[in-house]
Coordinates of C-alpha atoms in Angstrom, one line a residue:
M1 CA 105.0 107.9 107.6
P2 CA 104.0 111.5 108.4
G3 CA 103.7 112.6 104.7
V4 CA 104.7 111.8 101.2
N5 CA 106.7 113.5 98.4
M6 CA 104.3 113.6 95.5
K7 CA 107.2 113.7 93.1
A8 CA 108.8 110.5 94.5
D9 CA 110.2 108.3 91.7
R10 CA 108.8 104.9 91.0
R11 CA 111.4 103.0 92.9
T12 CA 110.6 105.0 96.0
V13 CA 106.9 104.1 95.7
L14 CA 107.7 100.5 95.1
G15 CA 110.2 100.4 97.9
L16 CA 112.9 99.3 95.6
G17 CA 116.3 100.6 96.5
V18 CA 119.8 100.0 95.0
G19 CA 120.1 96.7 96.9
A20 CA 116.9 95.4 95.5
V21 CA 118.0 96.1 92.0
A22 CA 121.3 94.3 92.5
V23 CA 119.6 91.2 93.9
A24 CA 117.2 91.2 91.0
G25 CA 120.0 90.4 88.5
G26 CA 119.7 93.7 86.6
G27 CA 116.1 93.4 85.3
L28 CA 114.9 96.7 86.7
A29 CA 118.1 98.5 85.9
Y30 CA 117.8 97.3 82.3
A31 CA 114.2 98.6 82.1
L32 CA 115.1 101.9 83.6
Q33 CA 118.0 102.5 81.2
R34 CA 116.2 101.7 78.0
E35 CA 112.8 103.3 78.6
P36 CA 110.9 101.5 75.8
A37 CA 107.5 102.8 74.6
L38 CA 104.7 102.2 77.1
P39 CA 101.9 99.8 76.0
D40 CA 98.3 100.7 75.5
G41 CA 95.8 100.4 78.4
D42 CA 92.9 102.0 80.2
L43 CA 92.7 103.7 83.6
G44 CA 89.6 102.7 85.5
G45 CA 88.4 102.4 89.0
A46 CA 85.4 103.0 91.3
D47 CA 83.3 105.9 90.0
M48 CA 84.8 108.8 91.9
A49 CA 82.5 111.4 90.5
R50 CA 79.4 109.5 91.7
G51 CA 81.0 108.7 95.1
H52 CA 82.2 112.3 95.6
R53 CA 78.7 113.6 94.8
L54 CA 77.6 112.1 98.0
R55 CA 79.8 114.6 99.8
S56 CA 78.5 117.6 97.9
G57 CA 74.9 116.5 97.8
N58 CA 72.7 118.8 95.8
F59 CA 70.4 116.0 94.6
P60 CA 67.0 117.0 93.2
A61 CA 63.9 116.6 95.4
P62 CA 62.1 113.3 94.9
S63 CA 59.9 113.3 91.8
R64 CA 58.9 109.6 92.0
H65 CA 57.6 107.6 94.9
D66 CA 57.3 103.8 95.4
E67 CA 57.1 101.2 98.1
V68 CA 58.8 97.9 98.8
D69 CA 59.3 95.8 101.9
V70 CA 63.1 95.9 102.0
V71 CA 65.7 98.1 100.4
I72 CA 69.3 97.0 100.2
A73 CA 71.6 99.9 99.7
G74 CA 74.9 98.7 98.1
G75 CA 75.6 95.9 95.6
G76 CA 79.0 94.6 96.8
A77 CA 79.5 91.1 98.2
A78 CA 77.5 91.8 101.4
G79 CA 74.5 93.4 99.6
L80 CA 74.4 90.7 97.0
S81 CA 74.6 88.1 99.8
A82 CA 71.7 89.8 101.6
G83 CA 69.6 89.7 98.4
W84 CA 70.6 86.0 97.8
R85 CA 69.5 85.1 101.4
L86 CA 66.2 86.8 101.0
K87 CA 65.5 85.2 97.7
D88 CA 66.7 81.8 98.9
A89 CA 64.2 82.0 101.8
G90 CA 61.4 82.8 99.4
F91 CA 61.2 86.6 100.2
D92 CA 61.0 88.5 97.0
R93 CA 59.7 91.9 98.0
F94 CA 63.0 93.7 98.0
R95 CA 65.1 96.0 95.8
L96 CA 68.9 96.3 95.7
L97 CA 70.3 99.8 94.7
E98 CA 73.9 100.0 93.5
L99 CA 75.8 103.3 92.8
E100 CA 77.9 101.7 90.0
D101 CA 76.8 100.3 86.7
Q102 CA 78.3 97.0 87.7
V103 CA 77.6 95.2 91.0
G104 CA 80.2 93.4 92.9
G105 CA 82.2 96.0 94.8
N106 CA 85.9 95.1 95.1
A107 CA 85.2 91.6 93.7
R108 CA 84.3 93.0 90.3
S109 CA 86.1 91.7 87.2
G110 CA 86.9 92.7 83.6
R111 CA 87.5 90.9 80.3
N112 CA 89.5 91.3 77.1
T113 CA 90.0 89.1 74.0
V114 CA 92.5 86.9 75.9
S115 CA 90.7 86.2 79.2
A116 CA 88.5 87.4 82.0
Y117 CA 90.5 88.8 84.9
P118 CA 89.9 90.2 88.5
L119 CA 89.9 93.9 89.3
G120 CA 90.3 93.1 93.0
A121 CA 89.6 90.0 95.1
H122 CA 90.7 86.9 93.3
Y123 CA 90.1 83.8 95.3
L124 CA 88.0 82.1 98.0
P125 CA 89.6 79.6 100.5
V126 CA 87.8 76.3 101.1
A127 CA 85.2 77.1 103.7
N128 CA 85.7 76.4 107.4
K129 CA 83.2 74.0 109.1
E130 CA 81.6 76.9 110.9
A131 CA 80.6 78.7 107.7
R132 CA 77.3 77.0 107.2
A133 CA 75.7 79.7 105.1
L134 CA 78.6 79.9 102.8
R135 CA 78.6 76.2 102.2
H136 CA 74.9 76.4 101.4
L137 CA 75.7 78.9 98.7
L138 CA 78.6 76.9 97.3
R139 CA 76.4 73.9 96.9
Q140 CA 73.9 76.0 95.0
L141 CA 76.7 77.3 92.8
G142 CA 78.0 73.8 92.0
M143 CA 81.3 74.4 93.7
I144 CA 80.5 71.8 96.4
I145 CA 79.4 68.8 94.4
G146 CA 78.7 66.2 97.1
D147 CA 79.7 64.6 100.4
A148 CA 82.0 61.8 101.5
D149 CA 81.1 60.6 105.0
G150 CA 79.4 63.9 105.6
V151 CA 82.3 66.0 104.6
P152 CA 82.0 68.3 101.6
V153 CA 83.5 67.4 98.2
Y154 CA 84.6 70.3 96.1
D155 CA 84.6 70.4 92.3
P156 CA 88.3 69.8 91.5
E157 CA 88.0 71.9 88.3
Q158 CA 87.3 75.0 90.5
L159 CA 90.0 74.4 93.0
C160 CA 93.3 76.1 92.3
A161 CA 95.5 73.9 90.0
D162 CA 99.1 73.1 90.8
M163 CA 101.4 74.9 91.1
Q164 CA 99.6 77.3 93.5
E165 CA 102.4 79.6 94.6
R166 CA 106.0 80.4 93.9
L167 CA 108.6 82.9 95.2
F168 CA 111.4 84.6 93.4
W169 CA 114.3 84.2 95.9
Q170 CA 118.0 84.7 95.4
G171 CA 117.7 84.8 91.6
R172 CA 115.5 81.7 91.2
W173 CA 111.8 80.8 91.4
Q174 CA 111.0 78.3 94.2
E175 CA 107.7 76.6 95.2
G176 CA 105.8 78.2 98.1
L177 CA 106.2 81.6 99.7
I178 CA 108.6 80.8 102.5
P179 CA 112.3 80.8 101.4
R180 CA 113.8 77.3 101.3
T181 CA 117.5 78.0 100.8
G182 CA 120.1 80.5 102.0
L183 CA 118.6 81.2 105.4
P184 CA 120.9 81.3 108.5
K185 CA 120.1 78.7 111.2
R186 CA 118.6 81.4 113.5
D187 CA 116.2 82.5 110.8
R188 CA 115.1 78.9 110.1
E189 CA 114.5 78.4 113.8
Q190 CA 112.4 81.6 114.0
F191 CA 110.3 80.4 111.0
D192 CA 109.8 77.0 112.8
A193 CA 108.9 78.7 116.1
F194 CA 106.4 81.1 114.4
A195 CA 104.7 78.1 112.6
K196 CA 104.5 76.2 115.8
V197 CA 102.8 79.0 117.7
M198 CA 100.3 79.7 114.8
R199 CA 99.4 76.0 114.7
A200 CA 98.7 76.1 118.5
F201 CA 96.4 79.1 118.0
S202 CA 94.7 77.3 115.1
D203 CA 94.2 74.2 117.2
R204 CA 93.0 76.0 120.3
T205 CA 89.4 76.0 121.5
G206 CA 88.4 78.8 123.8
S207 CA 86.7 78.4 127.2
D208 CA 83.4 79.3 125.4
G209 CA 83.8 76.2 123.2
R210 CA 84.6 78.3 120.1
P211 CA 87.7 78.0 117.9
A212 CA 90.2 80.6 119.0
F213 CA 90.4 81.9 115.4
T214 CA 88.0 81.1 112.5
V215 CA 86.2 82.5 109.5
P216 CA 83.8 84.2 109.7
M217 CA 85.3 85.8 112.8
A218 CA 81.9 86.0 114.5
Y219 CA 82.4 82.4 115.4
S220 CA 85.8 83.0 117.0
S221 CA 86.3 82.7 120.8
R222 CA 85.8 85.8 122.9
D223 CA 88.3 84.6 125.6
A224 CA 89.8 87.7 127.4
D225 CA 93.4 86.8 126.6
L226 CA 92.6 86.5 122.9
A227 CA 90.5 89.7 122.8
A228 CA 93.4 91.5 124.5
L229 CA 95.5 90.8 121.3
D230 CA 93.5 93.5 119.7
T231 CA 95.0 96.2 122.0
Q232 CA 98.4 96.1 120.4
N233 CA 99.8 96.0 116.9
F234 CA 101.2 92.9 115.2
A235 CA 104.7 94.3 114.9
Q236 CA 104.8 94.9 118.7
W237 CA 103.6 91.4 119.4
L238 CA 106.2 89.9 117.0
D239 CA 108.9 91.9 118.7
A240 CA 107.8 90.6 122.1
Q241 CA 108.2 87.1 120.9
G242 CA 111.8 87.9 119.7
W243 CA 111.0 87.2 116.1
R244 CA 113.0 89.7 114.1
A245 CA 114.6 87.6 111.4
P246 CA 114.4 89.7 108.2
A247 CA 113.1 86.9 106.0
L248 CA 110.4 86.0 108.5
R249 CA 109.3 89.6 108.9
A250 CA 109.3 90.1 105.1
Y251 CA 107.0 87.0 104.8
I252 CA 104.7 88.3 107.5
R253 CA 104.7 91.8 105.9
Y254 CA 103.7 90.3 102.6
A255 CA 100.8 88.4 104.3
M256 CA 99.5 91.5 106.1
R257 CA 99.6 93.6 102.9
D258 CA 98.0 90.8 100.9
D259 CA 94.9 90.4 103.0
Y260 CA 94.7 93.8 104.7
G261 CA 96.6 96.2 102.5
T262 CA 98.4 97.4 105.6
E263 CA 101.8 97.2 107.3
P264 CA 102.2 94.9 110.4
R265 CA 102.6 98.0 112.6
N266 CA 99.1 99.1 111.6
V267 CA 97.4 95.7 112.0
S268 CA 95.9 94.5 115.2
A269 CA 97.8 91.5 116.7
W270 CA 94.5 89.6 116.7
A271 CA 94.0 90.2 113.0
G272 CA 97.7 89.3 112.3
I273 CA 97.4 86.0 114.0
H274 CA 93.9 85.4 112.5
Y275 CA 95.5 85.5 109.0
F276 CA 97.7 82.5 109.9
A277 CA 95.5 80.6 112.4
S278 CA 91.9 80.9 111.1
R279 CA 91.9 78.7 108.0
R280 CA 90.8 75.1 108.5
G281 CA 89.1 74.3 105.3
W282 CA 86.6 71.5 105.7
A283 CA 86.8 69.2 102.6
A284 CA 86.9 65.5 101.9
N285 CA 89.1 65.4 98.8
A286 CA 92.3 66.6 100.4
A287 CA 91.4 70.2 99.5
G288 CA 91.2 71.8 102.9
D289 CA 94.2 74.0 102.4
N290 CA 93.3 74.9 98.8
E291 CA 91.3 77.8 97.4
L292 CA 88.6 78.3 94.7
T293 CA 89.7 80.5 91.9
W294 CA 88.6 81.4 88.5
P295 CA 90.0 83.6 85.6
E296 CA 87.8 86.5 86.8
G297 CA 88.6 85.9 90.5
N298 CA 85.7 86.6 92.9
G299 CA 83.9 88.2 90.0
R300 CA 82.6 84.7 89.4
L301 CA 81.0 84.7 92.9
V302 CA 79.3 88.1 92.7
G303 CA 78.2 87.5 89.2
L304 CA 76.5 84.3 90.2
L305 CA 74.9 85.9 93.2
A306 CA 73.4 88.6 91.1
K307 CA 71.8 86.0 88.8
F308 CA 69.6 84.8 91.7
F309 CA 67.6 88.0 91.6
P310 CA 68.3 90.1 88.5
Q311 CA 64.9 91.8 88.4
N312 CA 65.5 93.1 92.0
I313 CA 68.7 95.0 91.1
G314 CA 68.8 98.7 90.2
R315 CA 72.2 99.9 88.9
G316 CA 73.4 103.5 88.6
Q317 CA 71.3 104.4 91.7
I318 CA 73.0 106.7 94.2
V319 CA 71.4 106.2 97.6
H320 CA 71.9 109.5 99.3
G321 CA 69.4 109.5 102.1
V322 CA 68.1 106.9 104.5
A323 CA 65.8 108.0 107.4
R324 CA 63.3 106.6 109.7
D325 CA 59.7 107.5 109.2
Q326 CA 57.7 106.2 112.2
D327 CA 57.7 102.4 111.7
H328 CA 59.1 102.6 108.1
V329 CA 62.2 103.8 106.4
L330 CA 62.4 106.4 103.6
V331 CA 65.2 105.8 101.1
D332 CA 66.1 108.5 98.6
S333 CA 68.1 107.4 95.5
F334 CA 69.3 109.3 92.5
D335 CA 69.0 107.7 89.1
V336 CA 72.2 108.6 87.1
A337 CA 70.6 107.9 83.7
T338 CA 67.5 110.0 84.2
A339 CA 68.9 112.6 86.8
T340 CA 65.8 112.1 89.0
T341 CA 65.4 111.1 92.6
T342 CA 63.0 108.4 93.8
R343 CA 61.8 108.2 97.4
T344 CA 61.1 104.6 98.4
R345 CA 59.1 103.8 101.5
A346 CA 60.2 100.5 102.9
R347 CA 59.4 98.4 106.0
A348 CA 63.2 97.8 106.5
A349 CA 66.5 98.9 105.0
I350 CA 69.8 97.0 104.8
I351 CA 72.7 99.4 104.4
A352 CA 75.4 97.3 102.7
T353 CA 77.8 100.1 101.9
P354 CA 81.3 100.8 103.4
H355 CA 80.8 102.4 106.8
F356 CA 82.1 105.8 105.7
V357 CA 79.4 105.9 103.1
A358 CA 76.7 104.5 105.5
T359 CA 77.3 107.2 108.0
R360 CA 77.0 109.8 105.3
I361 CA 73.7 108.6 103.9
C362 CA 72.1 107.7 107.2
K363 CA 72.3 110.4 109.9
D364 CA 71.0 107.9 112.5
L365 CA 74.4 106.1 112.3
G366 CA 76.3 109.2 113.5
N367 CA 79.6 110.2 112.1
D368 CA 81.8 107.3 113.0
R369 CA 85.3 107.6 111.5
A370 CA 86.8 104.7 113.5
I371 CA 87.5 102.8 110.2
S372 CA 90.4 103.6 107.9
Y373 CA 90.7 102.2 104.4
A374 CA 93.6 100.9 102.4
P375 CA 94.2 102.3 98.8
W376 CA 95.4 99.9 96.1
I377 CA 96.5 100.0 92.5
V378 CA 95.7 96.9 90.4
A379 CA 97.0 96.2 86.9
N380 CA 95.9 93.6 84.4
I381 CA 98.8 93.0 82.0
T382 CA 98.2 91.3 78.7
L383 CA 101.2 89.2 77.6
S384 CA 102.0 87.6 74.2
R385 CA 103.8 84.8 76.0
L386 CA 103.9 83.2 79.4
P387 CA 106.4 84.4 82.0
A388 CA 109.4 82.2 82.4
G389 CA 112.4 82.3 84.7
R390 CA 115.0 80.0 86.4
G391 CA 113.6 77.5 88.9
V392 CA 110.2 76.0 89.2
P393 CA 107.6 76.8 86.4
L394 CA 104.9 79.4 86.4
A395 CA 102.4 79.2 89.3
W396 CA 99.0 80.8 89.8
D397 CA 100.4 83.2 92.4
N398 CA 103.9 84.6 91.7
V399 CA 105.7 86.8 94.3
S400 CA 109.1 88.4 94.2
S401 CA 111.2 88.9 97.4
T402 CA 112.9 91.9 95.7
S403 CA 109.7 93.8 95.0
N404 CA 107.4 95.9 97.1
S405 CA 104.4 94.8 95.0
L406 CA 102.6 91.6 95.8
G407 CA 103.5 90.1 92.5
Y408 CA 100.8 88.7 90.1
V409 CA 98.3 86.0 89.6
V410 CA 97.7 84.3 86.3
A411 CA 94.2 84.5 84.9
T412 CA 94.6 81.6 82.5
H413 CA 96.1 79.3 85.1
Q414 CA 92.8 77.4 85.5
G415 CA 91.5 75.2 82.7
P416 CA 92.6 74.4 79.1
D417 CA 94.1 77.9 78.5
A418 CA 96.8 77.4 81.1
I419 CA 99.5 76.8 78.5
A420 CA 98.2 79.2 75.8
P421 CA 100.8 81.5 74.5
H422 CA 98.8 84.7 75.4
T423 CA 97.8 85.4 79.0
V424 CA 96.6 88.1 81.4
V425 CA 98.3 88.5 84.7
T426 CA 96.9 90.6 87.5
W427 CA 99.4 92.7 89.4
Y428 CA 98.7 94.1 92.9
L429 CA 100.2 97.0 94.9
P430 CA 98.7 98.2 98.2
L431 CA 100.0 101.7 98.9
S432 CA 100.8 100.8 102.5
N433 CA 104.2 102.6 102.7
V434 CA 102.4 105.9 102.9
T435 CA 99.3 107.0 104.9
P436 CA 96.0 106.1 103.4
E437 CA 95.2 109.7 102.7
A438 CA 98.5 110.2 100.9
G439 CA 97.9 106.9 98.9
R440 CA 94.6 108.2 97.7
R441 CA 96.2 111.4 96.6
L442 CA 98.8 109.4 94.6
L443 CA 96.0 107.5 92.9
V444 CA 94.4 110.7 91.8
E445 CA 97.4 112.8 91.0
R446 CA 99.9 110.3 89.4
A447 CA 99.5 110.1 85.7
A448 CA 98.5 106.8 84.1
D449 CA 101.7 106.5 82.2
E450 CA 103.7 106.8 85.4
W451 CA 101.7 104.0 86.9
K452 CA 102.3 101.9 83.8
R453 CA 106.0 102.5 84.1
I454 CA 105.9 101.3 87.7
V455 CA 104.0 98.1 86.7
R456 CA 106.2 97.5 83.6
D457 CA 109.5 98.0 85.5
D458 CA 108.4 95.7 88.3
M459 CA 107.4 92.9 85.9
L460 CA 110.7 93.3 84.0
E461 CA 112.6 93.0 87.3
M462 CA 111.0 89.6 87.8
H463 CA 111.1 88.7 84.0
P464 CA 113.6 90.6 81.8
D465 CA 112.5 88.1 79.1
L466 CA 109.1 89.9 78.9
D467 CA 110.7 93.1 77.5
S468 CA 108.8 92.8 74.1
A469 CA 105.9 90.7 75.4
I470 CA 103.8 93.3 77.3
E471 CA 100.9 94.2 75.0
R472 CA 98.6 96.1 77.4
I473 CA 98.5 97.4 80.9
D474 CA 95.0 98.2 82.1
L475 CA 95.0 100.0 85.5
W476 CA 92.3 100.0 88.2
R477 CA 92.4 102.3 91.2
W478 CA 90.8 101.5 94.5
G479 CA 90.8 104.5 96.9
H480 CA 89.0 102.6 99.7
A481 CA 89.7 99.0 98.7
M482 CA 89.3 97.5 102.2
A483 CA 88.9 98.4 105.9
R484 CA 92.2 98.2 107.8
P485 CA 92.0 96.0 110.9
T486 CA 93.8 98.5 113.1
P487 CA 94.3 97.9 116.9
G488 CA 91.3 98.5 119.0
F489 CA 88.7 98.1 116.2
L490 CA 87.7 94.5 116.2
W491 CA 84.6 93.2 117.9
Q492 CA 82.9 96.6 117.3
A493 CA 80.1 95.2 115.1
D494 CA 77.5 94.8 117.8
K495 CA 78.1 98.4 119.0
M496 CA 77.7 99.7 115.4
Q497 CA 74.4 98.1 114.7
P498 CA 71.4 100.5 114.7
E499 CA 67.9 99.6 115.9
A500 CA 65.4 98.0 113.5
P501 CA 64.1 98.7 110.9
L502 CA 67.7 99.6 109.9
F503 CA 70.3 96.9 109.5
L504 CA 74.0 97.1 108.6
A505 CA 75.7 94.6 106.3
H506 CA 79.3 94.9 105.2
S507 CA 82.7 93.3 105.7
D508 CA 83.7 96.6 107.4
L509 CA 81.8 95.3 110.5
S510 CA 84.5 92.7 110.9
G511 CA 87.4 94.9 109.9
L512 CA 88.5 92.1 107.6
S513 CA 87.8 92.5 103.9
L514 CA 87.1 88.9 103.1
F515 CA 84.3 87.4 101.0
E516 CA 83.4 85.1 103.9
E517 CA 82.9 88.1 106.2
A518 CA 80.9 90.1 103.7
H519 CA 78.7 87.0 103.0
Y520 CA 78.2 86.4 106.7
H521 CA 77.1 90.0 107.4
G522 CA 74.8 90.0 104.4
V523 CA 73.1 86.8 105.5
R524 CA 72.9 88.0 109.1
A525 CA 71.3 91.3 108.1
A526 CA 68.8 89.6 105.7
E527 CA 67.7 87.1 108.4
A528 CA 67.4 90.0 111.0
A529 CA 65.2 91.9 108.6
M530 CA 63.0 88.8 107.9
T531 CA 62.7 88.2 111.6
F532 CA 61.7 91.8 112.1
L533 CA 59.0 91.5 109.4
D534 CA 57.7 88.2 110.9
F535 CA 58.7 86.3 107.7
R536 CA 59.3 82.7 108.8
H537 CA 62.6 81.2 107.8
E538 CA 65.2 78.7 109.0
S539 CA 68.5 80.4 109.9
L540 CA 71.6 79.4 108.1
L541 CA 73.9 80.9 110.7

């Protein structure tokens, strides 16, 4: 889309037209007609003032100086994974500097009197066999609790409880996200053909002995015909297969927006197939296709990672300069609380920020703008009663075929609070139907009350019975939520890596904003730094 009307109404932003309202059974029309009072709620997000200060600069000259062996710039999942790997290997001479007051990046979480809840990433699929470092972490965290004939056994209390997913389709809720009724024969045949091809990709081993598609993607095959999939977008590839059934394309669109925040036409065909063909969870207790989830989502993971080395973490530290100094690195960081700059002389630096930040703070990385980022709005909705509806009962993940949002997950789905009257549901909307730049402008310029109306109206479309049950809507804005795996970007990580003593670590290097990718790159960078410093360790990769 070449541009966006900043005064577009909420149905335009959501992609809900007259037809969608009619299919919904009148819920949205009812909400729009009555316009009840908006609930309370806060508007939060990544600290834009601190982030934008990197653009303007004007930081004071260093007034303090210190030394450390390794500096980690950035406390998202990759930076925390790098710190965890160093600590796990017995290397303690490092410091992690995070711009925000809370570590975790887009895996952060919040909490109210009802429940903890995610602010972004909300689950981790059962790990693939290739992900050795991740399984090592999950054992330490008590998420893998043993083995059966050499195969990991996961803690059932941390696996997603039934029911996992449901879809609002033709006026009823059904289990799963693929429509089960009312599809023409041709559409059913295309769903079957698509599933068969994805299974073949999942089962394929490349000529290099690697799986065609796996997670982390670094372990995937580099066969030429597979790599060539990155040269076209996913919509083009689907068209070439003749798969144009509306229900199938709607399902695929949901999947691309769910993991990548992006429309299929803007996703590499390789990344599109990867979504469906890369997951082969390795577990003994029939849990291979399940996921780990918690009330706070992946906030659980980043919170536990930070607990491995709390004394090494500096919060509210804006790293604004990273430069080589002969065989060392000079790292300048601004302390928000004291308004002073510290210059740290380090033997190595791991830059674990998004790439657009990394290139700004470290001139050695050039000015690479090859990566674009998807903007999102997330809402945590406190309800006085559980959502109901015709059909199957409430699931953890609830998606409506009549909405342009991704639906909602239920924070209290896990554990003894699953049937409590009060709950918090986390609602997601990637702003993928406008350009990323236009989406970021929407996040800044649209008033909080208007976002609340969008969220409320979408929930009432799915659940008219919740009209009087919405107590709070707390909003969270992500301007650069995740890298978009656009055509031509994948397999660029090796070309992006600088020479030692600088090391990059971020899921951006994969183009896939997944915890597994962030963890892999954090571990890889930490091990590369230890090797450079001649610190003996046994690789987990």
